[in-house]
XYZ file of C-alpha atoms in Angstrom:
514
model
C -98.645 46.413 -186.839
C -97.479 50.297 -186.116
C -99.691 52.600 -188.573
C -98.616 56.409 -189.405
C -99.953 59.268 -187.800
C -102.328 61.117 -189.989
C -100.197 63.883 -190.305
C -97.608 61.493 -192.386
C -99.968 59.751 -193.941
C -101.626 62.651 -195.872
C -97.641 64.019 -196.569
C -96.930 60.744 -198.096
C -100.400 60.502 -200.338
C -99.809 63.971 -200.848
C -96.248 63.075 -202.396
C -97.119 59.916 -203.872
C -99.948 60.488 -205.995
C -98.521 62.863 -208.159
C -95.504 60.443 -208.636
C -97.348 57.921 -209.898
C -99.192 59.870 -212.402
C -96.167 61.343 -213.528
C -94.643 57.865 -214.045
C -97.266 57.284 -216.448
C -97.017 60.632 -218.058
C -93.101 60.401 -218.576
C -93.611 56.683 -219.745
C -95.944 58.294 -222.574
C -93.266 60.474 -223.514
C -90.324 58.511 -222.866
C -91.654 55.732 -224.752
C -91.281 53.497 -221.654
C -91.426 49.932 -222.736
C -92.833 49.021 -219.243
C -95.771 51.827 -219.006
C -96.534 50.528 -222.855
C -96.620 47.160 -222.557
C -98.704 46.993 -219.187
C -101.020 49.752 -221.105
C -101.334 46.954 -224.528
C -102.174 43.795 -222.132
C -104.425 45.718 -219.690
C -106.212 47.126 -222.993
C -105.704 43.405 -224.284
C -106.930 41.654 -221.555
C -110.188 43.466 -220.713
C -111.590 43.463 -224.321
C -110.283 40.085 -225.878
C -109.884 37.562 -223.018
C -112.784 35.204 -222.779
C -112.287 34.773 -218.562
C -112.003 38.686 -218.476
C -112.659 40.311 -215.214
C -114.353 43.611 -214.667
C -111.983 46.759 -214.736
C -111.923 47.030 -211.280
C -110.934 43.406 -211.023
C -108.042 44.166 -213.308
C -106.510 46.943 -211.863
C -106.540 45.385 -208.243
C -104.906 42.584 -209.641
C -102.559 45.303 -210.856
C -101.885 46.622 -207.669
C -101.528 43.171 -206.075
C -98.996 42.529 -208.519
C -97.172 45.074 -207.870
C -96.525 44.098 -204.257
C -95.882 40.744 -205.038
C -93.200 41.672 -207.009
C -91.376 43.224 -204.520
C -88.463 41.166 -202.330
C -90.473 41.270 -199.123
C -92.281 38.203 -198.334
C -94.060 40.061 -195.914
C -95.765 43.048 -198.145
C -99.471 42.435 -198.519
C -102.232 44.363 -200.267
C -105.705 43.764 -198.003
C -109.251 44.635 -198.836
C -111.797 45.643 -196.338
C -112.627 42.228 -195.420
C -109.025 41.017 -195.894
C -107.748 43.655 -193.553
C -110.336 42.998 -190.784
C -109.855 39.005 -191.513
C -105.968 40.004 -190.289
C -106.805 42.273 -187.758
C -109.278 39.449 -186.136
C -107.156 36.256 -186.626
C -103.592 37.505 -186.279
C -103.605 40.712 -184.255
C -106.286 39.225 -181.904
C -108.222 42.746 -182.220
C -111.048 43.527 -180.213
C -114.280 42.790 -182.574
C -117.402 42.538 -182.568
C -118.739 39.115 -182.395
C -120.634 36.578 -180.683
C -118.122 34.644 -178.894
C -117.604 31.221 -180.802
C -114.397 29.406 -181.458
C -115.689 27.201 -184.219
C -114.350 24.014 -186.304
C -114.803 21.995 -189.422
C -116.944 18.912 -189.074
C -118.497 16.831 -191.696
C -119.323 19.704 -194.174
C -120.383 21.762 -191.331
C -118.639 24.178 -189.088
C -119.468 23.621 -185.641
C -118.778 24.684 -182.023
C -115.639 23.962 -180.969
C -115.910 26.261 -177.658
C -118.433 28.671 -176.647
C -116.544 31.618 -174.810
C -117.599 32.794 -171.000
C -119.823 35.786 -171.390
C -120.238 36.399 -174.757
C -124.019 36.860 -176.847
C -123.498 32.698 -177.945
C -123.074 31.457 -174.465
C -126.177 33.536 -173.286
C -127.914 32.478 -176.080
C -127.468 29.042 -175.032
C -125.454 27.531 -177.925
C -123.368 24.532 -177.015
C -120.157 23.060 -177.905
C -120.944 20.557 -180.787
C -123.947 22.704 -182.608
C -123.602 22.880 -185.923
C -123.675 26.306 -187.686
C -126.615 25.402 -190.238
C -127.827 29.144 -191.495
C -126.166 33.110 -190.929
C -128.605 35.327 -191.507
C -130.808 34.200 -194.386
C -127.862 31.614 -196.178
C -127.208 28.238 -195.698
C -123.727 27.737 -193.759
C -123.853 24.090 -195.408
C -120.284 23.570 -196.854
C -119.238 26.940 -195.772
C -115.373 26.945 -194.783
C -114.805 28.127 -190.962
C -113.284 31.986 -192.439
C -116.339 32.467 -194.226
C -118.426 31.699 -191.116
C -116.103 33.887 -188.862
C -116.561 36.647 -191.319
C -120.190 36.340 -191.554
C -120.664 36.640 -187.663
C -118.259 39.008 -186.988
C -118.911 42.657 -187.423
C -119.801 46.148 -186.044
C -120.426 45.655 -182.166
C -124.048 46.468 -181.175
C -125.652 45.114 -184.983
C -127.632 42.324 -185.205
C -127.135 38.575 -186.162
C -129.056 35.834 -187.272
C -127.340 32.285 -186.479
C -129.526 29.167 -186.931
C -127.624 26.124 -185.065
C -128.853 22.370 -185.113
C -128.122 19.924 -182.241
C -126.265 16.789 -184.195
C -127.484 14.290 -181.902
C -131.019 15.239 -181.453
C -131.667 16.835 -184.839
C -133.736 19.753 -183.546
C -132.880 23.619 -184.724
C -132.816 26.768 -183.144
C -133.119 30.324 -184.572
C -131.671 32.726 -182.387
C -131.309 36.515 -182.784
C -128.087 37.740 -181.468
C -126.623 41.071 -180.808
C -122.739 41.531 -181.543
C -120.537 42.465 -178.578
C -116.976 43.155 -178.320
C -114.844 39.846 -177.542
C -111.453 40.500 -176.263
C -109.796 37.356 -176.158
C -107.693 36.209 -173.334
C -104.149 36.082 -174.232
C -103.274 33.970 -171.006
C -106.135 30.999 -171.122
C -104.866 29.542 -168.247
C -101.888 28.936 -165.459
C -100.533 26.289 -163.051
C -98.301 25.326 -160.629
C -95.829 22.527 -161.128
C -93.850 20.515 -158.773
C -91.438 22.219 -156.726
C -93.237 25.567 -157.013
C -92.695 26.423 -160.858
C -95.841 28.820 -161.982
C -95.951 27.874 -165.517
C -98.146 30.601 -168.049
C -98.463 30.224 -171.197
C -99.179 32.964 -173.463
C -100.049 31.889 -177.494
C -100.047 35.209 -179.078
C -99.199 39.089 -178.706
C -103.227 40.926 -178.104
C -104.114 43.934 -177.019
C -104.152 42.358 -173.641
C -101.367 40.240 -173.578
C -99.211 42.234 -171.445
C -102.093 42.898 -168.488
C -102.882 39.055 -168.843
C -99.421 38.014 -168.121
C -98.727 40.276 -165.373
C -102.372 39.446 -163.910
C -100.882 35.984 -164.234
C -97.352 36.333 -162.851
C -98.968 37.522 -159.379
C -101.252 34.933 -159.172
C -98.819 32.268 -159.122
C -96.730 34.268 -156.547
C -99.373 34.893 -154.438
C -99.888 30.860 -155.103
C -96.283 30.717 -153.716
C -94.577 30.464 -157.174
C -90.944 30.365 -156.204
C -90.403 30.707 -160.021
C -91.571 31.125 -163.709
C -91.802 29.471 -166.773
C -92.895 31.834 -169.674
C -93.792 29.754 -172.962
C -93.852 31.678 -176.172
C -93.536 28.385 -177.898
C -95.651 28.571 -181.528
C -96.523 32.404 -180.473
C -96.214 34.033 -184.030
C -96.080 37.659 -182.130
C -98.644 40.324 -182.943
C -98.713 43.849 -181.278
C -94.980 45.767 -180.892
C -96.502 48.114 -177.969
C -97.877 44.729 -176.360
C -94.031 42.852 -176.645
C -92.228 46.329 -175.138
C -95.016 46.261 -172.199
C -94.578 42.844 -170.988
C -90.857 42.552 -170.962
C -91.534 45.319 -168.371
C -92.733 42.585 -165.904
C -89.538 40.955 -165.867
C -87.095 44.267 -166.548
C -86.442 47.761 -164.341
C -88.010 50.417 -165.801
C -86.083 52.472 -168.496
C -84.202 49.199 -169.876
C -83.568 49.213 -173.778
C -85.844 46.868 -175.069
C -85.585 46.928 -178.826
C -83.907 49.027 -181.352
C -85.965 50.105 -184.209
C -84.117 50.954 -187.619
C -85.407 52.238 -190.633
C -85.054 54.401 -193.748
C -85.638 57.099 -191.767
C -85.714 56.484 -187.941
C -83.450 55.238 -185.565
C -85.502 54.545 -182.621
C -85.080 52.649 -179.272
C -88.040 51.521 -176.886
C -87.493 51.242 -173.232
C -89.481 49.103 -170.718
C -91.807 51.293 -169.259
C -91.438 49.329 -165.483
C -91.599 49.069 -163.021
C -91.727 45.325 -162.805
C -94.047 42.576 -161.607
C -91.806 39.529 -161.137
C -89.788 39.460 -157.750
C -86.386 40.420 -157.861
C -83.855 37.261 -158.246
C -86.804 35.042 -158.733
C -85.807 32.204 -161.579
C -87.101 32.673 -164.693
C -87.249 30.244 -168.226
C -88.750 31.251 -171.265
C -89.704 28.098 -173.928
C -88.939 29.263 -177.827
C -89.279 27.318 -181.003
C -89.093 27.847 -184.424
C -92.696 29.053 -184.507
C -91.993 31.539 -181.815
C -91.302 34.603 -184.044
C -92.268 38.405 -184.108
C -93.259 39.697 -180.789
C -92.341 36.450 -178.939
C -88.665 37.164 -180.448
C -88.303 40.725 -178.706
C -89.203 39.546 -175.579
C -87.036 36.337 -175.488
C -84.231 38.630 -176.861
C -84.538 41.138 -174.390
C -84.877 38.960 -171.681
C -81.552 36.649 -172.710
C -79.252 40.218 -173.089
C -80.065 41.360 -169.869
C -79.632 38.105 -168.177
C -83.552 38.002 -166.493
C -84.323 34.703 -168.358
C -82.895 30.889 -169.490
C -84.315 30.659 -172.848
C -85.157 26.578 -173.098
C -85.928 24.807 -176.714
C -84.899 25.591 -180.333
C -84.146 28.840 -182.331
C -86.944 30.755 -183.073
C -88.532 31.674 -186.422
C -86.507 34.679 -187.285
C -89.235 37.532 -188.030
C -87.637 40.956 -187.091
C -89.225 43.017 -189.308
C -91.898 46.136 -188.928
C -94.784 45.885 -190.951
C -95.734 49.989 -191.776
C -99.959 49.753 -192.626
C -101.014 52.482 -195.105
C -104.816 52.946 -195.579
C -105.566 53.435 -198.875
C -109.400 54.488 -200.568
C -112.503 52.736 -199.919
C -111.311 50.621 -197.003
C -108.098 49.174 -198.649
C -104.789 48.882 -196.750
C -101.363 48.156 -197.932
C -98.793 46.188 -195.865
C -94.904 47.118 -196.290
C -91.853 46.424 -194.185
C -90.254 49.566 -193.205
C -87.778 48.761 -190.492
C -85.653 45.715 -188.740
C -85.710 45.058 -184.927
C -82.441 44.547 -182.979
C -82.100 43.225 -179.835
C -80.656 45.552 -176.994
C -77.000 44.036 -177.571
C -77.229 44.494 -181.066
C -78.266 40.913 -182.715
C -80.264 41.415 -185.597
C -83.467 39.190 -184.885
C -84.460 38.885 -188.724
C -83.042 35.650 -190.270
C -81.809 36.079 -193.864
C -81.030 33.825 -196.746
C -78.124 31.183 -195.289
C -78.817 32.076 -191.578
C -80.897 28.542 -191.657
C -77.902 26.239 -192.520
C -75.283 28.440 -190.011
C -74.184 26.169 -187.666
C -74.136 27.570 -184.225
C -70.205 27.654 -184.208
C -70.413 30.117 -187.223
C -73.169 32.742 -185.756
C -71.610 36.237 -184.922
C -71.142 36.660 -181.013
C -72.182 38.795 -178.412
C -72.231 39.353 -174.821
C -75.251 39.778 -172.324
C -75.404 42.308 -169.573
C -73.296 39.872 -167.415
C -70.906 39.223 -170.300
C -72.584 35.807 -171.017
C -71.945 34.444 -174.733
C -74.770 34.614 -176.842
C -75.440 34.224 -180.607
C -76.622 36.310 -182.814
C -76.976 35.986 -186.689
C -80.935 35.643 -187.371
C -83.434 34.343 -184.623
C -83.244 33.743 -180.911
C -80.381 30.970 -180.073
C -81.950 29.689 -176.996
C -79.002 29.119 -173.777
C -80.065 25.354 -173.407
C -80.840 23.582 -176.845
C -83.774 21.291 -176.438
C -85.665 18.787 -179.343
C -89.518 18.568 -179.144
C -90.164 14.746 -178.909
C -89.546 13.112 -181.959
C -91.556 10.793 -183.736
C -90.342 6.902 -184.813
C -89.655 6.450 -188.896
C -93.049 4.307 -189.075
C -94.836 6.941 -186.667
C -93.365 9.733 -188.763
C -94.799 8.375 -192.138
C -97.846 7.327 -190.704
C -98.453 10.980 -190.048
C -97.571 11.872 -193.869
C -100.063 9.669 -195.079
C -103.147 10.483 -192.848
C -101.696 14.373 -193.188
C -102.049 14.152 -196.892
C -106.045 14.144 -196.610
C -106.049 16.744 -193.649
C -110.098 18.107 -194.036
C -111.148 14.241 -193.898
C -108.548 13.638 -191.042
C -110.187 16.268 -189.311
C -113.773 15.532 -190.031
C -112.707 11.927 -188.835
C -111.296 12.776 -185.555
C -113.847 15.587 -184.782
C -116.613 13.208 -185.500
C -115.664 10.475 -183.128
C -114.227 12.840 -180.081
C -118.165 14.176 -180.199
C -119.572 10.697 -179.543
C -116.113 9.746 -176.681
C -116.859 13.165 -174.923
C -119.099 12.159 -172.333
C -115.776 9.658 -171.469
C -113.502 12.519 -171.122
C -113.549 13.410 -167.334
C -110.531 14.657 -165.865
C -108.042 12.101 -165.210
C -109.564 9.942 -167.974
C -107.752 6.848 -169.076
C -107.133 6.508 -172.723
C -108.608 2.856 -173.843
C -106.927 0.577 -176.428
C -109.872 0.230 -177.790
C -110.077 3.493 -179.101
C -107.212 3.505 -181.388
C -108.095 0.677 -182.815
C -112.136 2.076 -183.732
C -110.445 5.277 -184.723
C -108.086 3.317 -187.180
C -111.348 1.343 -188.558
C -113.020 4.730 -189.219
C -109.888 5.928 -191.239
C -109.567 3.227 -193.094
C -113.437 3.537 -193.590
C -112.867 6.734 -194.640
C -110.621 5.553 -197.579
C -107.378 5.739 -195.988
C -104.717 2.791 -196.953
C -102.971 2.082 -193.752
C -101.243 -1.043 -193.875
C -101.495 -3.514 -190.944
C -97.665 -3.272 -190.331
C -97.875 0.335 -190.239
C -100.797 0.599 -187.671
C -98.846 -1.846 -185.490
C -95.751 0.377 -185.531
C -97.569 3.835 -185.354
C -99.950 3.016 -182.827
C -98.444 5.595 -180.476
C -98.975 8.149 -183.148
C -102.615 6.983 -183.709
C -102.793 7.544 -179.826
C -101.084 10.734 -179.384
C -103.702 12.262 -182.386
C -106.825 10.836 -180.486
C -105.896 11.746 -177.217
C -105.044 15.276 -178.213
C -107.527 16.141 -180.091
C -109.979 14.823 -177.183
C -108.468 16.607 -174.553
C -108.560 19.451 -176.343
C -112.264 19.375 -177.134
C -113.487 17.887 -173.955
C -111.421 19.179 -171.188
C -110.434 22.939 -170.092
C -107.312 24.053 -171.537
C -105.905 23.552 -168.027
C -106.870 20.238 -167.658
C -105.664 19.665 -171.161
C -102.186 20.386 -170.358
C -101.962 18.617 -166.741
C -102.414 15.410 -169.683
C -99.409 16.379 -172.342
C -97.028 18.389 -170.032
C -95.320 14.953 -168.366
C -94.611 14.176 -172.000
C -93.486 17.845 -172.746
C -89.230 17.365 -173.157
C -88.819 21.258 -173.141
C -90.856 22.010 -170.201
C -89.778 19.336 -168.032
C -86.536 20.204 -168.777
C -86.650 23.879 -167.979
C -88.796 22.794 -164.915
C -86.132 20.700 -163.497
C -83.551 23.271 -163.608
C -85.658 25.835 -162.172
C -86.449 23.563 -159.022
C -82.487 23.474 -158.261
C -82.245 26.928 -158.818
C -82.881 29.729 -156.063
C -81.876 32.703 -158.015
C -81.719 34.141 -161.503
C -77.747 34.018 -161.067
C -77.704 30.120 -159.834
C -79.972 29.391 -163.078
C -77.772 30.493 -165.439
C -74.521 29.525 -163.665
C -75.572 26.121 -163.495
C -76.782 25.957 -167.257
C -73.321 27.585 -167.879
C -71.474 24.939 -166.131
C -73.680 22.341 -168.049
C -72.961 23.443 -171.327
C -69.044 23.691 -170.581
C -69.144 19.905 -169.210
């Protein structure tokens, strides 16, 4: 999220404060109805409301109301705690923590994964451990968000954590020191058949460009003849990292994104030089959850014919949010600019874009003259839907998802028992599916026999996916799901047939005409 310089911030506050005060003064002088109504409501609520709040809370709520009243879906007002959580969860910045990934199970927050090299690993915390207390407070019934907020803080500060081993009941009180935790942007890489290198990028953090560049070098060193960059489900993040990442594929100096605001018109360029070898075929996977920085990367590579885009149309979030520091650590986030791809396509999806047929979208041209589509979001060159569920599977999914927390408790409890059996390459046992069904019914899910039979494949995928993610490494879990990943397989098949990027795009265009 771009931040204003200190000089611009000082100027902004110097102007803004008199305007706010002056608005109140002018309101009183002119008898402004809006001001007088607000003043009266504020006084009455503070004096007479049975469930009234403190004056401080009333002012905060009023400020939130001003922000909520804007026609800006991404505007927000953060308290200091909320802003720290936003940075940690959304931007994935470096933060002070102990190096855990956690989940909620049966009323407790439990350890899902221990990060290599972190304080938790050094202290002997293991996957499956319950976090029963943080400092002097019991963590019973806490949400994962609350546990995370209490475990993170300034690097170098102490935190006491009490953990319990569920199978033995052993409890250990541990004194840990928070350390800088830098989450990997690329959790693994792998080679697919035919020399296709695969790189999943789940978010844009402060190390995304570096991690992807390192992944490309590793795969090329292993003999990769082509590259798949998977941006599906990637909600975006750092604009600077998006621009830096495109330089792995583009020539230095090529425009990457145009940032147009009320006061500025700026074009950001690839710093270069490229890491991917010239002519290497590249495919980028996108879907409806690929947003923001993901769309900058995908759009730029498509505009320059440097990648074949496969999947479904991206989310369509092409906005810059400016962060404005406020008193006492609060932060105001406002939309301040739009993003455009190098060919001039607006990334932001406006009202009506979702229902617009591709044939009605505005037409643009890539650098080599290919027709590409605008009109919000990034439209892939090859549209491939993800695997669809049958109607009974969808019905079963809706039934169990209606009580998501109970479902998660059942799944997490069962996969914890199955973990010793989940070695790489394990075979899924039908008895596991039947046991999951039994446990779901015991937990209160009214699943008819007919739906259980017709939706059996859904239950199997639900349990197998959770077990693989819990018990295996990211790479091993990926190997289990890759064969049934239609979008990935379609991209990989096209890459195996192409000897260059030009040939890859030519083959895709020929398929489209036919």
